[in-house]
Coordinates of C-alpha atoms (C1' of nucleotides) in Angstrom, one line a residue:
Chain L
X1 CA -0.2 0.1 -0.2
X2 CA 1.5 3.4 -0.7
X3 CA 1.3 5.9 2.3
X4 CA 0.9 9.5 2.5
X5 CA 4.6 11.0 3.0
X6 CA 3.7 11.7 6.8
X7 CA 2.6 8.0 7.9
X8 CA 5.1 6.7 5.6
X9 CA 7.8 8.1 7.7
X10 CA 6.4 7.2 11.1
X11 CA 6.2 3.2 9.8
X12 CA 9.7 3.5 8.8
X13 CA 10.7 4.0 12.9
X14 CA 9.0 1.0 13.5
X15 CA 10.4 -1.2 10.1
X16 CA 13.4 -0.1 11.4
X17 CA 13.0 -2.2 14.7
X18 CA 11.7 -5.0 13.6
X19 CA 14.4 -6.9 15.0
X20 CA 13.9 -5.1 18.3
X21 CA 12.0 -6.8 21.7
X22 CA 10.6 -3.7 21.3
X23 CA 8.0 -4.0 18.6
X24 CA 6.9 -7.8 20.3
X25 CA 6.0 -5.5 23.6
X26 CA 1.8 -5.0 23.6
X27 CA 2.1 -1.7 24.8
X28 CA 4.8 -0.8 22.9
X29 CA 2.2 -1.6 19.8
X30 CA -0.4 -0.5 21.2
X31 CA 1.4 3.2 21.5
X32 CA 2.6 3.1 18.6
X33 CA -0.2 2.0 16.3
X34 CA -2.4 5.3 18.4
X35 CA 0.1 7.5 17.3
X36 CA 0.6 6.3 14.1
X37 CA -3.3 6.7 13.2
X38 CA -3.1 10.6 14.2
X39 CA -0.2 10.8 11.0
X40 CA -2.4 9.0 8.3
X41 CA -5.0 10.0 5.8
X42 CA -8.9 9.7 6.4
X43 CA -8.5 6.9 3.5
X44 CA -5.8 5.3 5.1
X45 CA -7.0 5.8 8.6
X46 CA -10.2 3.7 7.4
X47 CA -8.1 0.8 5.9
X48 CA -5.1 1.0 8.4
X49 CA -6.8 -0.4 11.4
X50 CA -5.2 -3.7 13.1
X51 CA -1.7 -3.5 13.1
X52 CA -1.1 -7.0 13.5
X53 CA -2.1 -7.0 9.3
X54 CA 0.4 -4.6 8.5
X55 CA 3.4 -6.4 7.1
X56 CA 6.2 -4.3 7.8
X57 CA 9.3 -6.4 6.5
X58 CA 9.8 -5.0 3.2
X59 CA 10.3 -1.5 4.6
X60 CA 13.0 -3.3 7.0
X61 CA 14.6 -4.8 4.1
X62 CA 14.7 -1.8 2.3
X63 CA 16.9 -0.1 5.6
X64 CA 18.8 -3.7 5.8
X65 CA 19.9 -3.3 2.2
X66 CA 20.8 0.2 3.4
X67 CA 23.4 -0.5 6.0
X68 CA 25.0 -3.1 4.0
X69 CA 25.4 -0.7 1.3
X70 CA 26.7 1.6 3.7
X71 CA 29.0 -1.5 5.1
X72 CA 30.3 -2.3 1.2
X73 CA 31.5 1.8 0.7
X74 CA 34.7 2.4 -0.6
X75 CA 37.6 3.3 1.0
X76 CA 37.8 7.0 -1.2
X77 CA 33.7 7.0 -0.1
X78 CA 34.2 6.5 3.6
X79 CA 36.6 9.1 3.6
X80 CA 34.4 11.5 1.9
X81 CA 31.7 10.6 4.6
X82 CA 34.7 11.0 6.8
X83 CA 35.9 14.0 6.0
X84 CA 31.9 15.6 5.6
X85 CA 31.2 14.4 9.8
X86 CA 34.4 16.3 10.8
X87 CA 33.8 19.5 8.5
X88 CA 30.2 19.3 10.3
X89 CA 31.7 18.7 13.8
X90 CA 33.9 22.0 13.4
X91 CA 31.4 24.0 12.2
X92 CA 28.6 23.3 14.7
X93 CA 30.5 21.1 17.3
X94 CA 32.5 24.0 19.1
X95 CA 31.5 27.1 20.8
X96 CA 32.9 30.0 22.7
X97 CA 32.5 30.6 26.1
X98 CA 34.8 33.3 28.2
X99 CA 37.0 33.7 25.1
X100 CA 37.7 29.9 25.1
X101 CA 36.8 27.5 21.8
X102 CA 34.9 24.8 23.9
X103 CA 33.5 21.8 22.5
X104 CA 30.0 20.9 22.9
X105 CA 28.0 17.5 24.1
X106 CA 25.2 16.5 22.0
X107 CA 25.2 19.5 19.1
X108 CA 22.8 17.3 17.0
X109 CA 18.9 17.7 17.4
X110 CA 17.3 14.6 18.6
X111 CA 15.8 13.1 15.2
X112 CA 11.8 12.1 15.4
X113 CA 11.4 7.9 16.2
X114 CA 9.2 6.1 18.4
X115 CA 10.4 6.3 22.3
X116 CA 12.1 3.8 23.3
X117 CA 11.7 3.8 27.7
X118 CA 13.4 2.1 29.8
X119 CA 12.1 -1.3 31.5
X120 CA 8.2 -1.7 31.7
X121 CA 7.3 1.9 30.4
X122 CA 4.1 2.9 29.8
X123 CA 4.8 5.4 27.1
X124 CA 6.9 3.4 24.9
X125 CA 6.1 3.0 21.4
X126 CA 4.8 6.1 21.2
X127 CA 5.6 9.0 19.1
X128 CA 8.4 11.1 19.2
X129 CA 8.2 14.3 17.0
X130 CA 10.4 16.2 15.2
X131 CA 11.8 18.8 16.9
X132 CA 11.5 22.5 13.9
X133 CA 13.1 25.8 14.8
X134 CA 10.0 27.2 16.3
X135 CA 10.4 24.5 19.3
X136 CA 14.0 26.2 19.8
X137 CA 15.3 28.3 22.0
X138 CA 19.0 29.9 21.8
X139 CA 20.9 31.0 24.9
X140 CA 23.5 33.4 24.1
X141 CA 25.5 35.9 24.7
X142 CA 23.9 39.5 23.4
X143 CA 27.1 40.1 21.8
X144 CA 27.2 37.1 20.3
X145 CA 26.6 35.6 16.3
X146 CA 24.2 33.0 17.1
X147 CA 23.4 30.3 14.6
X148 CA 20.7 31.8 12.0
X149 CA 17.5 29.2 11.8
X150 CA 16.7 27.8 8.2
X151 CA 15.7 29.6 5.9
X152 CA 11.4 31.1 6.4
X153 CA 12.2 29.6 9.7
X154 CA 12.2 31.2 13.0
X155 CA 13.8 30.2 16.8
X156 CA 10.9 30.1 19.3
X157 CA 13.4 32.6 21.2
X158 CA 17.2 33.8 22.0
X159 CA 17.8 34.6 25.8
X160 CA 21.1 35.6 27.1
X161 CA 20.6 33.9 30.2
X162 CA 23.9 33.5 32.3
X163 CA 23.0 32.2 35.0
X164 CA 22.9 28.9 33.4
X165 CA 25.6 27.1 31.0
X166 CA 23.3 25.5 28.4
X167 CA 22.8 26.9 24.7
X168 CA 19.9 25.3 23.7
X169 CA 17.0 24.1 24.8
X170 CA 13.6 22.8 23.8
X171 CA 10.7 20.7 24.6
X172 CA 10.3 16.9 23.9
X173 CA 6.3 15.4 23.6
X174 CA 6.6 12.4 25.4
X175 CA 6.8 13.7 29.3
X176 CA 7.1 17.3 28.4
X177 CA 10.3 18.0 29.6
X178 CA 12.8 20.0 28.3
X179 CA 16.2 18.6 26.5
X180 CA 19.2 21.0 26.5
X181 CA 22.2 21.2 24.2
X182 CA 25.3 21.6 27.0
X183 CA 29.3 21.4 26.9
X184 CA 31.7 18.4 26.4
X185 CA 32.9 16.7 30.0
X186 CA 35.8 18.1 29.3
X187 CA 34.7 22.2 29.3
X188 CA 35.9 23.9 31.6
X189 CA 32.5 24.2 33.3
X190 CA 31.7 20.8 33.2
X191 CA 35.2 19.9 35.2
X192 CA 34.7 22.9 38.2
X193 CA 31.5 21.5 38.7
X194 CA 33.3 17.6 38.7
X195 CA 36.4 19.1 40.5
X196 CA 33.5 20.7 43.5
X197 CA 31.4 17.7 43.5
X198 CA 34.5 15.6 44.8
X199 CA 35.5 18.9 47.3
X200 CA 32.2 18.5 48.8
X201 CA 33.1 14.0 49.1
X202 CA 35.6 15.0 50.7
X203 CA 34.3 17.0 53.1
X204 CA 31.9 14.7 53.9
X205 CA 34.9 12.2 54.9
X206 CA 35.4 14.5 57.9
X207 CA 32.9 14.5 59.1
X208 CA 31.2 11.4 58.3
X209 CA 31.7 9.6 61.4
X210 CA 29.5 12.0 63.7
X211 CA 27.0 11.7 60.8
X212 CA 27.0 8.3 61.9
X213 CA 26.7 8.3 65.0
X214 CA 24.3 11.0 64.7
X215 CA 21.8 8.4 63.2
X216 CA 22.3 5.6 65.2
X217 CA 21.8 7.6 67.6
X218 CA 17.9 8.7 66.1
X219 CA 17.3 5.0 65.3
X220 CA 16.2 5.3 69.5
X221 CA 13.8 8.5 68.6
X222 CA 10.8 8.9 70.1
X223 CA 9.6 10.4 66.6
X224 CA 8.8 7.8 63.9
X225 CA 9.8 10.0 61.0
X226 CA 13.5 10.4 62.6
X227 CA 13.7 6.9 63.4
X228 CA 12.5 6.7 59.4
X229 CA 15.1 8.9 58.3
X230 CA 17.9 7.4 60.4
X231 CA 16.9 4.1 59.3
X232 CA 16.3 5.5 55.2
X233 CA 20.5 7.5 55.4
X234 CA 22.3 4.2 57.4
X235 CA 21.2 1.9 54.0
X236 CA 22.3 5.3 52.1
X237 CA 25.0 5.0 53.8
X238 CA 26.0 1.1 53.8
X239 CA 24.5 0.5 50.9
X240 CA 24.9 3.4 48.4
X241 CA 20.8 3.2 47.6
X242 CA 20.2 6.3 45.0
X243 CA 17.5 9.2 47.3
X244 CA 14.6 7.5 45.9
X245 CA 12.1 11.0 44.6
X246 CA 8.6 10.7 44.2
X247 CA 7.9 9.7 40.3
X248 CA 4.0 10.1 38.5
X249 CA 2.6 7.1 38.8
X250 CA 1.2 6.1 35.2
X251 CA 3.8 8.1 33.1
X252 CA 6.6 6.4 34.2
X253 CA 8.2 3.2 34.3
X254 CA 7.8 2.1 38.1
X255 CA 11.2 2.4 39.8
X256 CA 12.1 3.6 43.2
X257 CA 14.7 4.6 45.5
X258 CA 15.8 4.4 48.8
X259 CA 12.9 7.0 50.6
X260 CA 10.5 5.9 48.0
X261 CA 10.8 2.3 48.8
X262 CA 7.8 0.4 49.5
X263 CA 6.7 -2.5 51.5
X264 CA 6.5 -5.0 49.3
X265 CA 10.9 -4.6 48.3
X266 CA 11.8 -5.9 51.4
X267 CA 11.9 -8.9 53.5
X268 CA 13.1 -9.3 57.0
X269 CA 14.3 -12.7 58.4
X270 CA 15.6 -12.5 62.1
X271 CA 17.3 -15.4 60.7
X272 CA 18.8 -16.3 57.4
X273 CA 21.9 -18.7 56.0
X274 CA 22.8 -18.4 60.2
X275 CA 23.0 -14.9 60.1
X276 CA 20.7 -12.6 62.6
X277 CA 18.3 -9.5 61.2
X278 CA 18.6 -10.3 57.4
X279 CA 17.3 -7.6 55.5
X280 CA 16.3 -9.0 51.7
X281 CA 16.2 -6.1 48.7
X282 CA 14.1 -6.3 45.5
X283 CA 13.4 -3.8 44.0
X284 CA 14.1 -1.7 40.7
X285 CA 15.5 1.0 40.7
X286 CA 16.7 3.9 37.8
X287 CA 16.5 2.2 34.5
X288 CA 14.6 -1.0 36.1
X289 CA 17.7 -2.2 36.9
X290 CA 17.2 -4.8 39.5
X291 CA 18.7 -4.1 42.7
X292 CA 18.7 -7.5 44.8
X293 CA 20.4 -8.0 48.4
X294 CA 20.7 -9.7 51.4
X295 CA 22.3 -7.9 54.1
X296 CA 22.6 -8.4 58.0
X297 CA 21.8 -5.4 59.7
X298 CA 22.5 -4.5 63.5
X299 CA 19.3 -5.4 65.5
X300 CA 18.0 -1.8 66.5
X301 CA 17.6 -1.3 62.4
X302 CA 15.7 -4.9 62.1
X303 CA 13.3 -3.5 65.2
X304 CA 12.7 -0.1 63.4
X305 CA 12.2 -2.0 59.9
X306 CA 9.5 -4.1 61.5
X307 CA 7.9 -1.1 63.0
X308 CA 7.2 0.7 59.8
X309 CA 5.6 -2.6 58.2
X310 CA 2.9 -2.4 61.1
X311 CA -0.2 -2.2 59.1
X312 CA 0.9 -1.5 56.2
X313 CA 0.0 -3.6 52.6
X314 CA 2.7 -4.6 50.2
X315 CA 2.3 -1.2 47.7
X316 CA 2.3 1.0 51.0
X317 CA 5.6 3.8 51.5
X318 CA 8.4 1.9 53.8
X319 CA 9.2 5.3 55.2
X320 CA 5.3 7.1 55.0
X321 CA 7.0 9.6 57.1
X322 CA 9.9 10.9 54.9
X323 CA 11.1 11.5 51.1
X324 CA 13.6 13.2 49.9
X325 CA 13.5 16.5 50.2
X326 CA 12.4 16.2 54.3
X327 CA 15.9 13.8 54.4
X328 CA 18.2 16.2 51.8
X329 CA 17.3 19.5 54.3
X330 CA 18.2 17.6 57.3
X331 CA 21.4 16.5 55.3
X332 CA 21.8 20.1 54.7
X333 CA 21.7 20.9 58.7
X334 CA 24.6 18.7 59.0
X335 CA 27.1 20.1 56.9
X336 CA 26.6 22.5 53.8
X337 CA 26.3 21.2 50.9
X338 CA 25.7 17.7 52.1
X339 CA 22.8 16.0 49.8
X340 CA 21.7 12.0 49.9
X341 CA 23.6 11.7 46.6
X342 CA 27.0 12.4 48.1
X343 CA 27.4 9.8 50.2
X344 CA 27.0 7.5 46.2
X345 CA 29.7 9.7 45.7
X346 CA 32.3 9.7 49.0
X347 CA 31.3 6.2 49.2
X348 CA 32.2 5.2 45.5
X349 CA 35.0 6.8 46.2
X350 CA 36.5 5.8 49.2
X351 CA 35.9 2.5 48.1
X352 CA 38.1 3.0 45.5
X353 CA 41.2 4.2 47.2
X354 CA 40.6 1.5 50.4
X355 CA 40.5 -1.5 47.1
X356 CA 43.0 0.3 45.3
X357 CA 45.6 -0.4 48.4
X358 CA 44.4 -3.6 49.3
X359 CA 45.0 -5.4 46.1
X360 CA 48.2 -4.0 44.5
X361 CA 51.0 -5.4 45.6
X362 CA 54.2 -4.4 44.2
X363 CA 56.0 -7.6 43.0
X364 CA 52.9 -7.2 40.6
X365 CA 54.3 -7.0 37.1
X366 CA 52.0 -4.1 34.8
X367 CA 48.7 -6.4 33.0
X368 CA 48.6 -7.8 37.0
X369 CA 48.5 -4.2 38.5
X370 CA 46.2 -3.2 35.9
X371 CA 43.6 -6.8 36.5
X372 CA 44.0 -4.9 40.4
X373 CA 42.7 -1.7 39.0
X374 CA 39.8 -2.8 37.6
X375 CA 38.9 -5.3 41.0
X376 CA 39.2 -1.9 43.2
X377 CA 37.1 -1.1 40.2
X378 CA 34.6 -3.6 40.3
X379 CA 34.0 -3.7 43.8
X380 CA 32.9 0.2 43.4
X381 CA 30.6 -0.7 40.2
X382 CA 29.0 -4.1 42.2
X383 CA 28.4 -1.2 45.4
X384 CA 26.7 1.1 43.6
X385 CA 25.0 -1.8 41.0
X386 CA 26.3 -1.1 38.0
X387 CA 24.9 -4.0 35.9
X388 CA 24.6 -4.2 32.4
X389 CA 23.1 -7.1 30.5
X390 CA 26.2 -9.6 29.0
X391 CA 27.0 -9.0 26.1
X392 CA 25.6 -10.5 23.3
X393 CA 28.7 -12.4 21.9
X394 CA 30.8 -12.9 25.3
X395 CA 29.8 -16.7 25.4
X396 CA 31.9 -16.4 21.8
X397 CA 34.8 -13.9 22.5
X398 CA 35.5 -16.2 25.7
X399 CA 36.0 -19.0 24.1
X400 CA 38.0 -17.0 21.5
X401 CA 39.7 -15.7 24.3
X402 CA 40.3 -19.8 25.5
X403 CA 41.2 -21.0 22.1
X404 CA 44.5 -18.9 22.2
X405 CA 45.5 -19.5 25.5
X406 CA 45.5 -23.1 24.9
X407 CA 47.7 -22.1 21.6
X408 CA 50.0 -19.8 23.4
X409 CA 50.3 -22.8 26.0
X410 CA 51.3 -25.6 23.5
X411 CA 53.7 -22.7 21.9
X412 CA 55.5 -22.2 25.2
X413 CA 55.8 -25.8 25.8
X414 CA 57.2 -25.8 22.6
X415 CA 60.0 -23.4 22.9
X416 CA 60.8 -24.9 26.4
X417 CA 61.5 -28.0 24.6
X418 CA 63.2 -26.0 21.9
X419 CA 65.3 -24.6 24.5
X420 CA 66.4 -27.5 26.6
X421 CA 67.6 -29.4 23.8
X422 CA 69.9 -26.5 22.6
X423 CA 71.0 -26.2 26.0
X424 CA 71.9 -30.2 25.9
X425 CA 74.0 -29.1 22.4
X426 CA 75.9 -26.1 24.2
X427 CA 76.7 -28.4 26.8
X428 CA 78.7 -30.7 24.2
X429 CA 79.5 -28.7 21.3
X430 CA 80.8 -25.1 23.7
X431 CA 81.2 -23.4 21.3
X432 CA 79.6 -19.0 21.1
X433 CA 77.1 -20.1 17.8
X434 CA 75.2 -22.4 20.8
X435 CA 75.9 -20.7 23.6
X436 CA 73.9 -18.0 21.6
X437 CA 71.5 -20.2 20.5
X438 CA 70.7 -20.9 24.1
X439 CA 70.1 -17.3 24.4
X440 CA 67.7 -16.1 21.8
X441 CA 65.6 -19.9 22.8
X442 CA 65.6 -18.4 26.5
X443 CA 64.5 -15.0 25.2
X444 CA 62.1 -17.0 23.2
X445 CA 60.5 -18.7 26.0
X446 CA 60.5 -15.5 28.7
X447 CA 58.9 -13.4 25.8
X448 CA 56.0 -16.6 25.4
X449 CA 55.2 -16.8 29.0
X450 CA 54.7 -13.0 29.2
X451 CA 52.4 -13.6 26.4
X452 CA 50.6 -16.1 28.4
X453 CA 50.4 -14.2 31.1
X454 CA 48.4 -11.2 29.6
X455 CA 45.9 -13.4 28.4
X456 CA 44.8 -15.3 31.4
X457 CA 45.0 -11.9 32.9
X458 CA 42.4 -10.6 30.4
X459 CA 40.4 -13.6 30.1
X460 CA 40.0 -13.7 34.3
X461 CA 38.9 -9.8 34.2
X462 CA 36.5 -10.2 31.1
X463 CA 35.0 -12.6 33.3
X464 CA 34.6 -11.0 36.3
X465 CA 32.9 -7.7 34.1
X466 CA 30.6 -10.6 32.2
X467 CA 27.6 -8.4 34.1
X468 CA 29.1 -5.3 35.4
X469 CA 29.4 -2.6 34.0
X470 CA 32.9 0.1 35.1
X471 CA 32.3 2.9 33.0
X472 CA 29.4 4.6 35.0
X473 CA 31.4 4.5 38.2
X474 CA 34.9 5.4 36.6
X475 CA 33.3 8.3 34.8
X476 CA 30.7 9.1 37.8
X477 CA 31.6 8.8 41.6
X478 CA 35.7 8.0 41.5
X479 CA 37.8 10.7 41.7
X480 CA 40.2 11.1 39.0
X481 CA 43.1 12.2 41.2
X482 CA 42.8 9.0 43.4
X483 CA 43.5 7.4 39.7
X484 CA 46.0 9.5 38.8
X485 CA 47.6 9.1 42.4
X486 CA 48.1 5.1 41.6
X487 CA 49.4 5.2 38.0
X488 CA 52.2 7.7 39.7
X489 CA 52.8 5.3 42.5
X490 CA 53.4 2.5 40.8
X491 CA 54.5 3.9 37.9
X492 CA 51.5 2.3 35.9
X493 CA 50.9 5.1 32.3
X494 CA 47.6 7.0 32.8
X495 CA 46.7 5.7 29.3
X496 CA 46.4 2.2 31.0
X497 CA 43.9 3.1 32.9
X498 CA 41.8 6.1 31.0
X499 CA 41.5 6.5 27.5
X500 CA 41.6 9.6 25.3
X501 CA 38.1 11.2 26.5
X502 CA 38.4 9.7 30.0
X503 CA 42.1 11.7 30.2
X504 CA 40.4 15.4 28.8
X505 CA 37.4 14.8 30.7
X506 CA 39.9 14.3 34.0
X507 CA 42.5 17.1 32.3
X508 CA 42.4 19.0 35.7
X509 CA 42.8 15.4 38.0
X510 CA 45.7 14.9 35.8
X511 CA 47.1 17.9 36.5
X512 CA 46.4 18.1 40.5
X513 CA 47.8 15.3 41.8
X514 CA 50.6 14.1 43.0
X515 CA 51.4 10.3 44.0
X516 CA 50.3 11.4 47.7
X517 CA 47.3 12.3 47.0
X518 CA 44.6 11.1 49.4
X519 CA 40.6 11.6 49.4
Chain R
dC1 C1' 62.3 -19.0 3.2
dA2 C1' 62.3 -15.8 5.6
dA3 C1' 60.9 -10.8 6.1
dT4 C1' 57.6 -7.7 4.8
dC5 C1' 53.3 -6.0 3.2
dC6 C1' 49.2 -4.9 2.2
dA7 C1' 44.1 -6.4 1.4
dA8 C1' 40.6 -8.5 3.7
dC9 C1' 38.0 -9.9 7.7
dT10 C1' 36.4 -10.3 12.7
dC11 C1' 36.1 -8.3 16.8
dT12 C1' 35.8 -5.0 20.7
dG13 C1' 36.8 -0.4 22.9
dG14 C1' 34.7 4.2 23.3
dG15 C1' 31.1 7.3 21.3
dG16 C1' 27.1 8.6 20.7
dC17 C1' 22.6 9.1 22.0
dT18 C1' 19.2 9.7 25.1
dA19 C1' 16.5 8.5 29.1
dA20 C1' 16.1 8.5 33.8
dG21 C1' 17.3 10.3 37.9
dT22 C1' 18.5 14.2 41.5
dG23 C1' 17.8 18.8 44.1
Chain K
dC1 C1' 9.8 23.4 36.9
dC2 C1' 14.0 23.6 35.4
dA3 C1' 19.0 22.1 34.8
dC4 C1' 21.8 19.3 36.1
dT5 C1' 24.1 14.3 36.5
dT6 C1' 23.9 9.7 35.9
dA7 C1' 22.8 5.7 33.0
dG8 C1' 22.4 1.9 29.9
dC9 C1' 22.5 0.4 25.1
dC10 C1' 23.6 0.5 20.6
dC11 C1' 26.7 0.7 16.6
dC12 C1' 30.7 1.5 14.7
dA13 C1' 35.6 2.7 13.2
dG14 C1' 39.4 1.2 14.0
dA15 C1' 42.6 -2.1 16.4
dG16 C1' 44.1 -6.5 15.7
dT17 C1' 44.6 -10.8 12.5
dT18 C1' 44.8 -13.6 8.9
dG19 C1' 46.8 -15.2 5.0
dG20 C1' 48.3 -14.8 0.5
dA21 C1' 51.5 -11.9 -2.6
dT22 C1' 56.0 -10.1 -2.8
dT23 C1' 60.3 -8.7 -2.0

DNA sequence: CAATCCAACTCTGGGGCTAAGTG
DNA sequence: CCACTTAGCCCCAGAGTTGGATT
């Protein structure tokens, strides 16, 4: 069926996703179909009444062929597109802020498509509208030459607000929230903010014992709200839970953080696996990532939790007298700038520092040192519950690595044999030439066993990383100065720990930290 | 025959993207 | 409501590998 341009475009959004699990979900299909119909002409509307009768495979094949063709481009064509992308980056990817040319983070407007909410999102599949010049607010200095709207159109507004950092904003149509174009993490303004964040966490380090003593005291308060606040803070501190703001029901996936935990998210075991007072957590957190943990707690915490649960239904709030703004107000009084998320930053960074101290040993070689670093990083990722879906190719790539290891082992034993033979030769011949041969063979054995060791370390690292994402903590929670200091202390080059982008983001820390930096 | 080169292929790290949090 | 940080997924450039040709 030949579609009108509007309806056709929306259909292609769906056709492109045919391989994706989304298109099997009822909500996704229902939302898509409803929004698709809005784009149809009245003839189309009367003809196309059921999604399950629509066959998108031809469109799907078309796009597959397109991407195949892109892959088959000649070297020359690839070079051309690369050059063109670079030109676009140079023209639109930078701005001048306070006389410095700075890289912009996301300088491309989000294209239209079908909304891909995470988890059980009630709005998945809805049409995400195309953004037009009339939707765009430009924010720049009064005297700056800002980009002009395309001919015949105008911006929604051009304003000059120097109290905010964004350059462009627009309102998206799914949640009605505002989207921004801001600077790259390597920019001065982001770097300073980042530095500040870690300095706040370091100030918490100085008073965290006092705060802990305080909330432990508050577990015995005669006021319910204070007990709830104290138990929640204990969880945030001990388990690095997120604050847990309220969310509008029905508009978003049902996920929770600490303050929004419900009765159904915890179970209490006076005894479990020979431990006393165990709390079992099972809930969906940010991005609908499951948090599952069983931890023994102090008796007082346990008794309090029993009290909070009294006479409640499973869908009732665990902390009914608490929310994030109450908690943060309290924290603000304990320390200037203290909020719930500072605990996550603090606990992540201090854990990295401790783990690095514990795991790094002077007699490790460089690959082993890096394994130790990654293990320290992993401890943090575990604490913060940074998970990932095991890569689709995980099993295969593990197998490949194992094959390499086996081959290397064979190579090694062959090399060892040759070395032995050469030594025997040298004993009988006793000439310079055979002595040299022994040296050569010895070198070969050493080289191969080092290669083997590297492969084995790599396999361990990869296996341990199967379901854990290190990137999030590395980028957002770990004071980079800890890593820089560690590199300097053990003469590991910084490139082994941070790639190019990360080095740009953490330039401030690389400049600043010496080998004796203490978080 | 070893060394070197190079094209073609494979695989993965990193960057882009944008949703979903916090305050 | 607004501005900002935090988050996982996806894709593909480019690094690494292979294998055959050439030196």
